[in-house]
Structures are given as C-alpha cells and as structure tokens.
C-alpha positions as semicolon CSV with decimal commas, in nm:
position;residue;x (nm);y (nm);z (nm)
1;M;3,337;-1,986;2,112
2;S;3,129;-2,068;2,418
3;T;3,177;-2,283;2,726
4;F;2,957;-2,590;2,774
5;A;2,905;-2,813;3,078
6;V;2,919;-3,164;2,937
7;T;2,794;-3,493;3,080
8;V;2,888;-3,812;2,898
9;R;2,735;-4,147;2,994
10;T;2,876;-4,470;2,859
11;Q;2,742;-4,812;2,948
12;T;2,960;-4,829;3,261
13;E;3,083;-4,476;3,341
14;R;2,985;-4,110;3,370
15;F;3,213;-3,814;3,291
16;D;3,142;-3,449;3,377
17;F;3,361;-3,173;3,233
18;F;3,363;-2,833;3,062
19;E;3,451;-2,781;2,696
20;V;3,493;-2,473;2,478
21;A;3,338;-2,502;2,131
22;A;3,149;-2,307;1,867
23;S;2,823;-2,499;1,922
24;S;2,668;-2,777;2,129
25;G;2,672;-2,994;1,816
26;D;3,050;-2,966;1,802
27;V;3,070;-3,070;2,169
28;I;2,846;-3,372;2,110
29;D;3,038;-3,480;1,798
30;A;3,369;-3,455;1,987
31;A;3,233;-3,662;2,278
32;I;3,110;-3,937;2,046
33;D;3,447;-3,941;1,869
34;R;3,626;-3,963;2,205
35;Y;3,400;-4,209;2,394
36;G;3,225;-4,406;2,120
37;V;2,862;-4,502;2,175
38;C;2,737;-4,282;2,458
39;G;2,474;-4,038;2,577
40;V;2,581;-3,672;2,579
41;T;2,430;-3,363;2,740
42;A;2,585;-3,023;2,661
43;K;2,452;-2,717;2,845
44;L;2,566;-2,364;2,764
45;K;2,733;-2,191;3,059
46;G;2,693;-1,814;3,071
47;T;2,611;-1,611;2,761
48;P;2,702;-1,712;2,405
49;Q;3,031;-1,569;2,281
50;C;3,078;-1,455;1,921
C-alpha cells in the first residue's frame, strides 16, 4: 500500500486529501464512487510500498 495526495474537482467544489491504496487507479475509482462525476489527480507521496 502507498500514500497518494489526491485532488478531486467537482463542478462546484475542490477537495484535497491523502489516501492509502494499492495503486493510483484504486484511488481514482474510490473518488469517482464517492463524488460522482469529477476530475481526479492522484500523486504518489514518497516511495512505493510493497
């Protein structure tokens, strides 16, 4: 599991937070499930963890 800095942009709001996940794809899928239609950026923080 690795830590990702996440930015979510909906039509009216922006959310910045950290999330722990196996991959950036998992982070993006979770954000879309949580916020609906949105733009998502997930950047790895630190080194990947196995």
